[in-house]
Short mmCIF file of C-alpha atoms and ligand atoms in Angstrom, two decimals:
data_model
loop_
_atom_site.label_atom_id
_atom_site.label_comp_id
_atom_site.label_asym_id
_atom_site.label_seq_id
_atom_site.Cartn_x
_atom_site.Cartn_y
_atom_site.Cartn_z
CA UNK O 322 20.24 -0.69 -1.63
CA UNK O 323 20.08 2.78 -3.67
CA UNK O 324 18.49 5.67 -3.30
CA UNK O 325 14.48 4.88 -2.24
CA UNK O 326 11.42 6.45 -2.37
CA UNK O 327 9.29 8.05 0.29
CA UNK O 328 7.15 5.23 1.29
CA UNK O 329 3.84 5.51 2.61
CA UNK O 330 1.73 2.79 4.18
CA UNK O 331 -2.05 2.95 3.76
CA UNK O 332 -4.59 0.52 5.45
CA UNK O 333 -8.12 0.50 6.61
CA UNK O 334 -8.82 -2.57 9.59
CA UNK O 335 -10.95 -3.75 11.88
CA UNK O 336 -10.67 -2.94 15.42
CA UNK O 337 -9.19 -6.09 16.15
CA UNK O 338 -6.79 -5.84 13.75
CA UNK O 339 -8.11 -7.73 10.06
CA UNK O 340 -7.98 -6.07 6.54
CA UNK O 341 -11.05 -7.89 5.92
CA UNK O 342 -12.93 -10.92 7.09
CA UNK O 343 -13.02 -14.40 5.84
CA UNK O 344 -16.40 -14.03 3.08
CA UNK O 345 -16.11 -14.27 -0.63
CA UNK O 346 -17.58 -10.60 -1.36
CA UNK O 347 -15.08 -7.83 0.23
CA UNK O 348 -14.95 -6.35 3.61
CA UNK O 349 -16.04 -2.41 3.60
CA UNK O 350 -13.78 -1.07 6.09
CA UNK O 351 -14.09 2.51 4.70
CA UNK O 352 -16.62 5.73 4.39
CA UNK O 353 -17.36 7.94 1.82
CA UNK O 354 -15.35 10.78 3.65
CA UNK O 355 -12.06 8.05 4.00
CA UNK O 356 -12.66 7.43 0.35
CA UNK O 357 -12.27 10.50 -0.73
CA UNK O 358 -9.00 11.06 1.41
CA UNK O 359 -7.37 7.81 0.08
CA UNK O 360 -7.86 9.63 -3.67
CA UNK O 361 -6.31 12.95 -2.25
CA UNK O 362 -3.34 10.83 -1.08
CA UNK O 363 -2.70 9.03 -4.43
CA UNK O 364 -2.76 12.22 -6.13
CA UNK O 365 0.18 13.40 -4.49
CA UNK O 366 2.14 10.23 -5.03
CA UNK O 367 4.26 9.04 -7.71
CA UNK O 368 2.97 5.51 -7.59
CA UNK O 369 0.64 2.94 -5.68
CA UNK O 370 2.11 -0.35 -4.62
CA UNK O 371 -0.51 -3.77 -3.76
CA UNK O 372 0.43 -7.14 -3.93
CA UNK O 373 -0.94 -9.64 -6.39
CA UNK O 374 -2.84 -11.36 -3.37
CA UNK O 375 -5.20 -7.91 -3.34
CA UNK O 376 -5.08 -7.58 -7.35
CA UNK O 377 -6.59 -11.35 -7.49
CA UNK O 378 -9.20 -10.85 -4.66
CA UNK O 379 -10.20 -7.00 -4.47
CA UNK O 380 -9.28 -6.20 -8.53
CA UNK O 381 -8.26 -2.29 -7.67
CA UNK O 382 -8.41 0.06 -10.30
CA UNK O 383 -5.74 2.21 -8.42
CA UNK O 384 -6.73 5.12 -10.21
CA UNK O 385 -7.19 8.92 -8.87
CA UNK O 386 -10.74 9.16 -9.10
CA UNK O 387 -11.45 12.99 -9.11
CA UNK O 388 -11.57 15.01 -11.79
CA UNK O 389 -10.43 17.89 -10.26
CA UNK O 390 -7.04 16.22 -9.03
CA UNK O 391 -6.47 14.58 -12.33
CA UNK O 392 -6.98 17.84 -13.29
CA UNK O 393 -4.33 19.42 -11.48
CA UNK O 394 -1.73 16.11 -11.78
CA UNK O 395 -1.75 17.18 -15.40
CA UNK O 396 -1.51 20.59 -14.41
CA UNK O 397 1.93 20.19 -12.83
CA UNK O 398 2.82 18.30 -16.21
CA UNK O 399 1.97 14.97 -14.27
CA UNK O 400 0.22 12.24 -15.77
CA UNK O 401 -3.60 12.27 -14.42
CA UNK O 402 -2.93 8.91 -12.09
CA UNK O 403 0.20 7.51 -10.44
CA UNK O 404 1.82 4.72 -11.80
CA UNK O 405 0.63 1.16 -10.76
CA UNK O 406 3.11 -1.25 -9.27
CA UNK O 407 2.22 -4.85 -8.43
CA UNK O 408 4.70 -7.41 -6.81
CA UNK O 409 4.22 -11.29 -7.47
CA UNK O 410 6.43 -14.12 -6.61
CA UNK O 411 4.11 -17.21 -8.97
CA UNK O 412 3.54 -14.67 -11.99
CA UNK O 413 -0.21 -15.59 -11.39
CA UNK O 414 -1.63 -12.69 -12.61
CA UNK O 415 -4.54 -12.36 -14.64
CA UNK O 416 -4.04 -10.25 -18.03
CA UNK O 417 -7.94 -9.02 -17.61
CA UNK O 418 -7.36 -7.29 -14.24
CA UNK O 419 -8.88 -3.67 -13.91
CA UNK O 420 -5.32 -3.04 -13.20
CA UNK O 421 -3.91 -3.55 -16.69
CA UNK O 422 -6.81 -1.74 -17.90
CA UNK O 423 -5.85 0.76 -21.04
CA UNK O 424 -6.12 3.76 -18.86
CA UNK O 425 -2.88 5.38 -20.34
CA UNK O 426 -0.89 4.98 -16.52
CA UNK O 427 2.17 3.26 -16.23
CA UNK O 428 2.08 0.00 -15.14
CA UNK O 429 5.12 -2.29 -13.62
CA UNK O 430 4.88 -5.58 -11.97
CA UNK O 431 7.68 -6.16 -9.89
CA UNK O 432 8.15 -10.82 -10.38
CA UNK O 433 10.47 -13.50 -9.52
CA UNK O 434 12.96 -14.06 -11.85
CA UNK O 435 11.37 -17.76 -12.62
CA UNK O 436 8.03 -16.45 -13.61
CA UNK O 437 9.78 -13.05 -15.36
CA UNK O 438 9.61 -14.45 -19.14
CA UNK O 439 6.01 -16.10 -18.59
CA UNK O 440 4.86 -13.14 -17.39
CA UNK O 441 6.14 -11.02 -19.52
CA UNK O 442 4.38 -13.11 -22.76
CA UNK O 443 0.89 -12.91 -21.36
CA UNK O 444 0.86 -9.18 -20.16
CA UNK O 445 2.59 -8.63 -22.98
CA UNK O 446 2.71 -4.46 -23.45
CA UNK O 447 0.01 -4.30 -20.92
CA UNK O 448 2.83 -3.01 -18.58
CA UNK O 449 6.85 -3.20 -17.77
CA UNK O 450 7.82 -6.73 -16.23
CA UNK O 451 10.79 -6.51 -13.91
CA UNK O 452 12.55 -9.31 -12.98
CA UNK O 453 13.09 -8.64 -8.98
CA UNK O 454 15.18 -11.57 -8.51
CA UNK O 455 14.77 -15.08 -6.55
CA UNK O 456 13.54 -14.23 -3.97
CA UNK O 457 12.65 -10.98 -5.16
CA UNK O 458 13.93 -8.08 -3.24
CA UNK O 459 11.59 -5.08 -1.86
CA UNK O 460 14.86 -3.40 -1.84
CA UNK O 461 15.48 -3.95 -5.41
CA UNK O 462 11.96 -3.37 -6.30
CA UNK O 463 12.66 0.25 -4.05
CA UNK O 464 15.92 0.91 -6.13
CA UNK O 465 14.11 0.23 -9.29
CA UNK O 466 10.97 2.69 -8.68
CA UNK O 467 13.80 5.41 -7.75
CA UNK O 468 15.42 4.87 -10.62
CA UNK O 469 11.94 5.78 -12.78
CA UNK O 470 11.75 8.54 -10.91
CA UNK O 471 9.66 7.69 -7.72
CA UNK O 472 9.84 9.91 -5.17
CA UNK O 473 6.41 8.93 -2.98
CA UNK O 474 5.24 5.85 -3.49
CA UNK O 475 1.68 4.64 -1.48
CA UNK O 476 1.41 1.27 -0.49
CA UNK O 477 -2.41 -0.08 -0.31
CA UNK O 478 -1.71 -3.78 0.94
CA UNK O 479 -2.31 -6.55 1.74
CA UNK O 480 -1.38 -7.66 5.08
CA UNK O 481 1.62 -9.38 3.31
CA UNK O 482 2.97 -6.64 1.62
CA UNK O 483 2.52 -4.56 4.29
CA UNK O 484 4.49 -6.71 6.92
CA UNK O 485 7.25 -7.37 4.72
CA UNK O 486 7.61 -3.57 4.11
CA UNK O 487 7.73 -2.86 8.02
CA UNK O 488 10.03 -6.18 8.60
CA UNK O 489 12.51 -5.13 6.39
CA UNK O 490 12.32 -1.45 7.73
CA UNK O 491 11.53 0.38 4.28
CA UNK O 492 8.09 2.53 5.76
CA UNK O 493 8.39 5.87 6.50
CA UNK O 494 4.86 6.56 7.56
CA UNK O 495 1.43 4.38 7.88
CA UNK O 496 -2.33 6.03 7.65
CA UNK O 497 -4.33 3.70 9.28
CA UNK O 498 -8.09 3.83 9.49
CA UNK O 499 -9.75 1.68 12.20
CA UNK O 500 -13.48 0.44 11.35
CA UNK O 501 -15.97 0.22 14.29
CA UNK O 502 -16.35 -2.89 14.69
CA UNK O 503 -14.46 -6.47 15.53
CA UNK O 504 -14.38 -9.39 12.22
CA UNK O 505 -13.37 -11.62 15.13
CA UNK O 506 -12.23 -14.74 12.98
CA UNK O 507 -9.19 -16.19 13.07
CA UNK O 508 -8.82 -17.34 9.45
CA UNK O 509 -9.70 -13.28 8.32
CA UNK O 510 -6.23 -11.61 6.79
CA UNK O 511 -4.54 -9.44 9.17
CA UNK O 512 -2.54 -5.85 9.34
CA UNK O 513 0.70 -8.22 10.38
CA UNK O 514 1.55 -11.46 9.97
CA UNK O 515 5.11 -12.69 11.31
CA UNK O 516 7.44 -11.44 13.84
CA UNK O 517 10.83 -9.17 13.58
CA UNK O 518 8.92 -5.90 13.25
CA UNK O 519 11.63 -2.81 14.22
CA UNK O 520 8.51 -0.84 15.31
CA UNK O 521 8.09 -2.70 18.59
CA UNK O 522 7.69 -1.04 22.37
CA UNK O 523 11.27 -0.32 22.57
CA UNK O 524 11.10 2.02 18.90
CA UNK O 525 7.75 2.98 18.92
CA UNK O 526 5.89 4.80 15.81
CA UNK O 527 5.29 8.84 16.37
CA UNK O 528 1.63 9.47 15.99
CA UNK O 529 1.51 13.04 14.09
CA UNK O 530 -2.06 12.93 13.15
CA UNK O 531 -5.42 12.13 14.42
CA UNK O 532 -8.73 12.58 12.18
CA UNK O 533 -12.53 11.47 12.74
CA UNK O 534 -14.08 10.40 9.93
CA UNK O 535 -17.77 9.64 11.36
CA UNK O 536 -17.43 6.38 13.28
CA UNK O 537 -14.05 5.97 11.05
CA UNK O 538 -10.67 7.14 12.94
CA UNK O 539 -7.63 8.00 10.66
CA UNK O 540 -3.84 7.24 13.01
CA UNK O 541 -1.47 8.86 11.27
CA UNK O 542 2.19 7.40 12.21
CA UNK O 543 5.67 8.41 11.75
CA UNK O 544 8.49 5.83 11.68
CA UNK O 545 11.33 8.17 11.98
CA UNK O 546 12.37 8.45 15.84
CA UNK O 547 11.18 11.43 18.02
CA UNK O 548 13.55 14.52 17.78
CA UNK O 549 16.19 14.91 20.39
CA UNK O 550 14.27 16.17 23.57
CA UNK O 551 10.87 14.98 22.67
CA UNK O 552 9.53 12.30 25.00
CA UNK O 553 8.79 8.54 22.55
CA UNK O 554 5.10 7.24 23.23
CA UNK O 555 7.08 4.50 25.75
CA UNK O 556 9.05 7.13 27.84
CA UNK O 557 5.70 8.92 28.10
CA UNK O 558 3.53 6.05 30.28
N1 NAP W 1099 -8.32 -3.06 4.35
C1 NAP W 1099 -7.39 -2.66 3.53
O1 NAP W 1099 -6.96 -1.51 3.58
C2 NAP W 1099 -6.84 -3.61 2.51
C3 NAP W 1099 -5.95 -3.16 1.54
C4 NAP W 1099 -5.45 -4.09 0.64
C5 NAP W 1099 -5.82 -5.41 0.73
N2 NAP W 1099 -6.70 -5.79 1.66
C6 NAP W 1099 -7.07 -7.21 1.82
O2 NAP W 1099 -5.90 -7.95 2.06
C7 NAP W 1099 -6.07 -9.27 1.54
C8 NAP W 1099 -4.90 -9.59 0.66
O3 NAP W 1099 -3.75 -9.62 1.45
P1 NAP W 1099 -2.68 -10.76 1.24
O4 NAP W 1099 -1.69 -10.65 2.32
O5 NAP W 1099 -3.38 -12.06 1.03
O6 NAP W 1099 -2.08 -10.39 -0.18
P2 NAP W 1099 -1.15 -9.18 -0.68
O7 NAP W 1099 -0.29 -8.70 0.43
O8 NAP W 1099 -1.97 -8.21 -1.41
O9 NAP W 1099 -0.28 -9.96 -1.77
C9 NAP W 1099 0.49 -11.09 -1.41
C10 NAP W 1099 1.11 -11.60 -2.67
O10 NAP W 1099 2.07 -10.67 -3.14
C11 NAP W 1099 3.16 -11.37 -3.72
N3 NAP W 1099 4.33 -11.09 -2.90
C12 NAP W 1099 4.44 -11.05 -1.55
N4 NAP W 1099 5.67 -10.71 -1.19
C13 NAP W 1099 6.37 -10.53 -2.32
C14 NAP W 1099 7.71 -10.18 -2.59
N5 NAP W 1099 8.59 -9.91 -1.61
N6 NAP W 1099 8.07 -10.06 -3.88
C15 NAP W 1099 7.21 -10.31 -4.87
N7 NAP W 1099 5.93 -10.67 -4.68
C16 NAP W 1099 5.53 -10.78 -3.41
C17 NAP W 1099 2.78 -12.85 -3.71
O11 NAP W 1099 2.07 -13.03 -4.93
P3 NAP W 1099 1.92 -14.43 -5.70
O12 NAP W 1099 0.97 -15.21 -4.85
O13 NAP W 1099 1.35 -14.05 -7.03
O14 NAP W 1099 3.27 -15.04 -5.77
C18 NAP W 1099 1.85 -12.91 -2.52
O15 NAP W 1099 0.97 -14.00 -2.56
C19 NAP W 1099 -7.38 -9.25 0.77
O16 NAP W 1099 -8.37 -9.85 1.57
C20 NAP W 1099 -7.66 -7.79 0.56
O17 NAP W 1099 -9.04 -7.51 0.49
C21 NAP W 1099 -7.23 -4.93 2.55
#
């Protein structure tokens, strides 16, 4: 793999660990307050990453809400929102989504290579279609984004995405927000699905930041090891 972008992970879960629980209508895992600091965080990226999972059941519009900091995107010769990326293996992906709206960002969906032409004729200019191979590649997808010039690139989800991103060792940072209370069903998604995550007791995460946000806590972790001299959260028990 190329050159990559700085990649930030972005969740909000339950304390026992689910992105949302099992029920038709979606999970509110978030405040007002951690609202507000999810926008501040896409402003200063270059583009927001979800997988078609959370385009078919949350339909983001991934856009920088405030004014002010669409304002000052476009200040910095920016455009007001970061670009939208979307990753699908099936191509299932439907044309109508508040992600394709005609809100002027870019838009790229990152698909297998057997679902790349399909695609490609219903979204038609609605956004870029990149074949990412077969499988497709999160490295290649990485590469790619670098190559248009993304240097900080969020990821929002889902639990897939996420895993695959920490599996494969291409995070450089998670915000998680933990929700007060438990969704306690089995069949809810999760943070992490799947084994082979780097990040285990033996290389654990730094934590560099710790906010309340009313009943809401925000963990924010580095990947990157300690530096030299600095005891890891294992050496410290
Ligand atoms: N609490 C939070 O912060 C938060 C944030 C986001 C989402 N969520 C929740 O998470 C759930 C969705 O999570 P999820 O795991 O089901 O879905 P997801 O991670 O959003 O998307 C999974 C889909 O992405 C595509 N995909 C996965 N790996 C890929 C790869 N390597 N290359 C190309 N495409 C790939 C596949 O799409 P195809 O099926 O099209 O092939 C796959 O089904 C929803 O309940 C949503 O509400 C919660």
């Amino acid at each position: 793999m190329g050159e990559r972008p700085y990649v930030l992970l972005s969740c909000a879960m339950s304390v026992d660990g689910h992105l949302d629980d099992a029920s038709p209508e979606r999970l509110l895992l978030s405040n007002a307050e951690d609202f507000d600091r999810v926008d501040a965080v896409r402003a200063g990226c270059d583009a927001i990453l979800v997988g078609a999972g959370t385009v078919r059941r949350d339909d983001p519009r991934l856009v920088v809400r405030s004014a002010e900091r669409r304002r000052e995107r476009s200040a910095r010769g920016l455009p007001p929102s970061p670009a939208k990326v979307t990753l699908s293996v099936s191509g299932n992906l439907d044309p109508s989504s508040r992600l394709f709206a005609a809100d002027g960002t870019t838009k790229i969906v990152y698909v297998a290579s057997p679902a790349a032409d399909r695609l490609t004729a219903r979204l038609g200019a609605a956004c870029a279609v990149v074949d990412a191979g077969d499988p497709p590649d999160l490295g290649r997808v990485l590469s790619d984004l670098a190559a248009r010039g993304v240097r900080r690139l969020m990821v929002e989800g889902g639990g897939s995405i996420h895993t695959q991103f920490l599996q494969r060792d291409l995070a450089d940072e998670l915000h998680l927000v933990v929700a007060p209370f438990f969704v306690g069903d089995p069949a809810a998604p999760r943070l992490v699905r799947g084994d082979g995550l780097p990040q285990g007791p033996r290389r654990p995460m730094r934590l560099v930041d710790v906010r309340r946000m009313g009943d809401l806590v925000l963990l924010r972790y580095l990947m990157s090891p300690s530096p030299a001299g600095e005891p890891s959260a294992g050496e410290a028990r």
